[in-house]
Every structure is written in C-alpha cells, then in structure tokens.
Short mmCIF file of C-alpha atoms in Angstrom, two decimals:
data_model
loop_
_atom_site.label_atom_id
_atom_site.label_comp_id
_atom_site.label_asym_id
_atom_site.label_seq_id
_atom_site.Cartn_x
_atom_site.Cartn_y
_atom_site.Cartn_z
CA MET W 1 52.78 -64.87 -40.09
CA THR W 2 52.85 -66.41 -43.46
CA GLU W 3 50.29 -65.87 -46.13
CA GLN W 4 48.85 -69.52 -45.53
CA SER W 5 48.25 -68.70 -41.75
CA MET W 6 46.49 -65.31 -41.86
CA PRO W 7 42.74 -65.53 -40.71
CA ASN W 8 40.12 -65.58 -43.36
CA TYR W 9 37.71 -62.33 -42.51
CA PRO W 10 34.39 -61.89 -44.24
CA ALA W 11 34.45 -59.01 -46.82
CA ALA W 12 32.64 -55.93 -45.25
CA GLY W 13 29.34 -55.13 -46.98
CA PRO W 14 27.61 -51.78 -47.28
CA ILE W 15 26.22 -50.31 -43.99
CA PRO W 16 22.41 -50.29 -43.98
CA LEU W 17 20.92 -46.84 -43.88
CA SER W 18 17.55 -45.56 -42.83
CA PRO W 19 16.25 -41.90 -42.91
CA CYS W 20 16.43 -39.76 -39.71
CA VAL W 21 12.94 -39.50 -38.04
CA ALA W 22 13.32 -35.69 -37.81
CA CYS W 23 15.49 -34.42 -40.72
CA LYS W 24 15.16 -37.40 -43.19
CA THR W 25 19.08 -37.69 -43.78
CA PRO W 26 20.13 -41.15 -44.41
CA ILE W 27 21.89 -42.43 -41.24
CA PRO W 28 23.04 -45.99 -40.08
CA ALA W 29 19.99 -48.00 -39.35
CA ASN W 30 21.06 -48.83 -35.72
CA ALA W 31 21.99 -45.19 -34.87
CA THR W 32 20.33 -43.73 -31.85
CA LEU W 33 21.20 -40.24 -32.53
CA CYS W 34 21.21 -38.29 -35.84
CA SER W 35 24.75 -36.97 -36.60
CA VAL W 36 23.06 -34.07 -38.50
CA CYS W 37 20.26 -32.65 -36.50
CA LYS W 38 21.15 -34.43 -33.12
CA SER W 39 17.58 -35.90 -32.91
CA TYR W 40 17.10 -39.17 -30.96
CA GLN W 41 15.75 -41.86 -33.37
CA ALA W 42 13.42 -43.15 -30.69
CA ARG W 43 10.66 -40.71 -30.80
CA TRP W 44 9.68 -40.87 -27.11
CA ARG W 45 13.16 -39.65 -26.16
CA ASN W 46 12.63 -36.35 -28.47
CA HIS W 47 9.31 -35.77 -26.67
CA LEU W 48 10.78 -36.26 -23.27
CA GLN W 49 13.63 -33.90 -24.16
CA TYR W 50 11.02 -31.28 -25.52
CA THR W 51 8.91 -31.51 -22.36
CA SER W 52 11.78 -31.13 -20.10
CA GLY W 53 12.98 -28.01 -21.81
CA ILE W 54 9.46 -26.62 -21.60
CA THR W 55 9.29 -27.43 -17.85
CA ALA W 56 12.53 -25.72 -17.25
CA LEU W 57 11.38 -22.61 -19.15
CA VAL W 58 8.27 -22.47 -17.20
CA ALA W 59 10.15 -22.91 -13.84
CA LEU W 60 12.69 -20.18 -14.92
CA THR W 61 9.89 -17.89 -16.07
CA ALA W 62 7.98 -18.53 -12.71
CA SER W 63 11.07 -17.71 -10.68
CA ALA W 64 11.61 -14.37 -12.64
CA LEU W 65 8.06 -13.29 -12.13
CA PHE W 66 8.32 -14.16 -8.36
CA TRP W 67 11.55 -12.04 -8.03
CA LEU W 68 9.91 -9.25 -10.08
CA PHE W 69 6.99 -9.00 -7.80
CA THR W 70 8.66 -9.54 -4.47
CA GLU W 71 11.93 -7.87 -4.97
CA GLY W 72 12.11 -6.13 -8.29
CA ARG W 73 8.79 -4.31 -8.36
CA PRO W 74 9.58 -2.09 -5.19
CA LYS W 75 12.94 -1.28 -6.69
CA LEU W 76 11.96 -0.63 -10.20
CA TRP W 77 8.57 0.85 -9.76
CA PRO W 78 8.19 1.79 -5.98
CA ARG W 79 4.73 2.34 -4.77
CA GLU W 80 3.43 5.04 -2.44
CA ASN W 81 0.70 4.65 0.00
CA VAL W 82 0.50 6.85 3.07
CA ALA W 83 -2.71 6.50 5.02
CA ILE W 84 -4.37 7.93 8.21
CA VAL W 85 -5.33 5.08 10.52
CA GLU W 86 -6.89 7.52 13.30
CA ALA W 87 -6.79 11.29 13.61
CA ASN W 88 -8.33 13.87 15.97
CA THR W 89 -7.29 17.18 17.35
CA LEU W 90 -8.29 16.10 20.89
CA LYS W 91 -5.28 13.53 21.65
CA ALA W 92 -3.40 11.96 18.72
CA ALA W 93 -3.22 10.70 15.11
CA VAL W 94 -1.78 7.35 13.79
CA PHE W 95 -0.27 7.08 10.30
CA VAL W 96 0.93 4.10 8.39
CA ASN W 97 3.27 3.80 5.29
CA ARG W 98 1.91 0.86 3.21
CA GLY W 99 4.29 1.92 0.28
CA ASP W 100 7.85 0.85 -0.62
CA ARG W 101 10.09 3.74 0.25
CA ASP W 102 10.60 6.15 3.20
CA VAL W 103 8.38 9.19 3.54
CA PHE W 104 8.68 12.27 5.59
CA ILE W 105 5.43 13.37 7.16
CA SER W 106 5.01 17.24 7.44
CA HIS W 107 1.66 18.20 9.09
CA LEU W 108 -1.96 17.66 9.33
CA LEU W 109 -4.53 20.23 8.82
CA PHE W 110 -8.35 20.09 9.51
CA VAL W 111 -10.80 22.66 8.10
CA MET W 112 -14.48 23.41 8.18
CA PRO W 113 -15.82 23.71 4.60
CA GLY W 114 -18.82 25.57 3.39
CA ARG W 115 -18.96 28.08 6.06
CA ASP W 116 -18.70 31.25 3.90
CA ASN W 117 -16.93 33.98 5.81
CA LYS W 118 -17.09 31.91 8.97
CA SER W 119 -14.64 29.40 7.66
CA TRP W 120 -12.31 28.24 10.50
CA SER W 121 -9.34 26.04 10.25
CA ALA W 122 -7.57 24.17 13.07
CA PRO W 123 -4.08 24.97 14.04
CA GLN W 124 -1.63 23.17 11.69
CA LEU W 125 -0.84 20.02 13.56
CA PRO W 126 2.99 19.43 13.16
CA VAL W 127 4.26 15.83 12.64
CA ASN W 128 7.82 16.25 11.06
CA GLU W 129 8.53 12.60 11.37
CA ARG W 130 10.20 10.03 8.95
CA LEU W 131 8.14 6.90 8.31
CA ALA W 132 9.61 3.75 6.99
CA PRO W 133 7.83 1.33 4.70
CA GLY W 134 5.44 -0.97 6.64
CA ALA W 135 5.67 1.18 9.78
CA PHE W 136 3.21 3.00 11.94
CA LEU W 137 3.62 6.37 13.52
CA LYS W 138 1.54 7.85 16.35
CA LYS W 139 1.77 11.54 16.99
CA ASP W 140 0.32 12.91 20.15
CA TRP W 141 -1.16 16.52 20.33
CA THR W 142 -1.52 18.73 23.52
CA ILE W 143 -3.54 21.51 22.07
CA SER W 144 -6.91 20.90 23.96
CA LYS W 145 -7.60 23.92 26.14
CA LEU W 146 -10.27 22.33 28.41
CA ASP W 147 -9.05 20.04 31.28
CA ALA W 148 -12.53 18.53 31.67
CA GLY W 149 -15.33 18.89 29.29
CA GLU W 150 -18.42 17.44 27.52
CA PHE W 151 -19.46 17.16 24.08
CA ILE W 152 -22.60 18.93 23.01
CA LYS W 153 -25.37 16.66 22.00
CA GLY W 154 -29.15 16.82 21.47
CA ALA W 155 -28.92 20.64 20.73
CA SER W 156 -31.03 22.26 18.26
CA PRO W 157 -29.41 23.61 14.98
CA ARG W 158 -29.54 27.10 16.20
CA GLU W 159 -28.10 26.16 19.67
CA PHE W 160 -25.30 24.24 18.04
CA GLU W 161 -24.48 26.86 15.55
CA ALA W 162 -24.27 29.54 18.66
CA ALA W 163 -21.84 27.00 20.20
CA ILE W 164 -19.78 26.75 17.12
CA ASP W 165 -19.45 30.49 17.11
CA ARG W 166 -18.43 30.77 20.81
CA ALA W 167 -15.88 28.06 19.90
CA THR W 168 -14.55 30.03 16.83
CA ASN W 169 -14.52 33.18 18.77
CA HIS W 170 -12.06 31.80 21.27
CA ASP W 171 -14.54 31.46 24.11
CA PRO W 172 -12.23 29.90 26.93
CA CYS W 173 -14.97 27.36 27.69
CA TYR W 174 -15.76 26.07 24.30
CA GLU W 175 -13.40 24.41 21.86
CA LEU W 176 -13.77 22.56 18.31
CA VAL W 177 -12.58 19.14 18.12
CA PHE W 178 -11.88 17.48 14.69
CA PHE W 179 -12.02 13.77 13.94
CA GLY W 180 -11.17 11.72 10.95
CA LYS W 181 -14.24 9.50 9.87
CA SER W 182 -12.24 6.32 10.95
CA ASP W 183 -11.21 7.71 14.36
CA PHE W 184 -11.60 5.33 17.19
CA ILE W 185 -12.66 7.91 19.67
CA LEU W 186 -15.47 9.18 17.29
CA ARG W 187 -16.82 5.76 16.72
CA THR W 188 -16.82 5.14 20.53
CA LEU W 189 -18.45 8.46 21.36
CA MET W 190 -21.32 7.67 18.91
CA GLN W 191 -21.79 4.11 20.41
CA ILE W 192 -22.01 5.18 23.97
CA SER W 193 -23.93 8.53 23.88
CA THR W 194 -27.23 8.43 24.95
CA GLU W 195 -28.31 11.48 22.89
CA GLN W 196 -27.64 12.37 19.15
CA LEU W 197 -24.15 14.02 19.02
CA ASN W 198 -24.36 17.31 17.25
CA THR W 199 -21.67 17.28 14.47
CA PHE W 200 -20.60 19.25 11.65
CA PRO W 201 -18.63 18.27 8.24
CA VAL W 202 -14.77 18.33 8.42
CA GLU W 203 -12.21 17.97 5.84
CA GLY W 204 -8.35 17.74 6.18
CA ASP W 205 -5.04 17.51 4.33
CA LEU W 206 -2.02 15.33 5.35
CA GLU W 207 1.21 16.65 3.55
CA TYR W 208 4.18 14.37 3.28
CA TRP W 209 7.22 14.28 1.21
CA ALA W 210 8.54 11.16 -0.79
CA ALA W 211 12.21 10.10 -0.79
CA ASP W 212 12.41 10.41 -4.44
CA GLY W 213 14.25 13.82 -4.92
CA SER W 214 10.88 15.66 -5.82
CA THR W 215 10.27 18.94 -4.68
CA THR W 216 6.63 18.80 -4.53
CA PRO W 217 4.82 17.42 -1.63
CA ARG W 218 1.97 14.86 -1.88
CA HIS W 219 -1.30 15.16 -0.05
CA VAL W 220 -3.82 12.85 1.43
CA HIS W 221 -7.29 14.01 1.69
CA VAL W 222 -9.21 13.50 4.91
CA GLU W 223 -12.99 13.57 5.58
CA GLY W 224 -14.63 13.26 9.04
CA ASN W 225 -16.81 15.18 11.55
CA GLY W 226 -16.39 17.86 14.02
CA LEU W 227 -17.84 18.25 17.51
CA VAL W 228 -18.01 21.03 20.00
CA ARG W 229 -16.59 20.47 23.54
CA ARG W 230 -17.61 22.82 26.47
CA CYS W 231 -16.94 23.17 30.11
CA LEU W 232 -19.15 20.94 32.19
CA SER W 233 -20.75 23.95 33.96
CA LYS W 234 -21.89 25.55 30.78
CA THR W 235 -25.03 25.23 28.64
CA PRO W 236 -25.52 25.92 25.05
#
C-alpha cells in the first residue's frame, strides 16, 4: 500500500476521566467497574451486592445456629434429665430419660421421714437397666405380701398410727405401700375412695449413673404419700 492510499484516521484524543464513586480514583468515564477498589459505578449495583452478602451471612449464621441446637449441643454439651413418671411399691415404676445420652438406672428407695426411732425404709427396689435418650422404662415389682387387701381410710390418727406400727413390725396382715406423688394408682384411689384415705409423707431417691466416665452416681429426689394396706378380714 502506498502512502497516498493509506486511510486517514482521526488522531486519538485524551480519554475522559471521572472519579470513582467509592474511592475517588480517576477512571474512564464510561467504566462500569473501578480497577482499583472493584466498586460498581452504578450505586444500585453496589447496594445489591452488599445486600446479597448480608443475606448470605444471615443464612449461614442461621444454619450454624440450627446445627448447634439440633446436632451440636447434644454432642458438645450433653444434657441429663432422668425423671420418674410413676412409682409405687405395690406394682411398678416408670422412668423416662429426657437427656442426650444413655444412663444406667441402679435402684429406687422410699423412706418415711420424720419418724424418729420409728423411721422405716422400704426394701431397696432394684432396677439395673440401661435407658437410652428419649426412652421409657417400666420396672415391675413383686414385693407385696398380700394377695388381697384394702387400704385403710377414715381411721383416727391413733388408729392409723397403730396400723403403721403393725406394718413396720412385720404383721403378716399389714403392709406399707409407697407412692410417688404423680403415681396414677394413687390419684385413682383418691378419686374413687368414698372415705378419706389415711396417708403419711414419703420421700425417696432414684440412683442412676451417667455414661460420662464419672464414678459418682446421680440422684433424683422423690416425694409422695404412703398408705397402709391390710387383709380384708382385719380391722384397725
């Protein structure tokens, strides 16, 4: 190509500049993104990017908190909560493990508090069962010595005390029956009894072991009522 036939291009002028909306660095006026701070020159796009980042952070935080309370907490901070649903020395007891790890329930013991030298405790009621988280356990007893009997009701304090003494002194026709305060049988007896049932205060202790390597047992305190059961042919 000869010099006479070359195209005649206009001379390039200076590129117009304008300050970045974020860092104020001069950049080409038609640039959409700052080469220095990487900010969009359209402000709405910066706000959208910021909002999207905040939304993602909130979602990530919510997911982390959800995992912590549903999966992480039981593993990092296991909770213990063993409770007695029902308990009596006549038939059975029901236990529940509302905690986060297995427990081994050893035994249940009822006592008669505040009776001075007449204090008497029920036989230790063995359980010796493992209880998983969220599970229930029913333990049946076979310690009642009366095939058929009735609970004393409507007796005077003196008569009832005499019946307690006969039961604690192993009278073959009298026995003490211990109930936890939430026991279904006790509530039913009180509802259907035509006379006031004679009762005495009861306390108890449930011993269990946690699966954490501890050599010290845990204890659950029990409160309730005791009744005297006698042969049907006997009177106070």
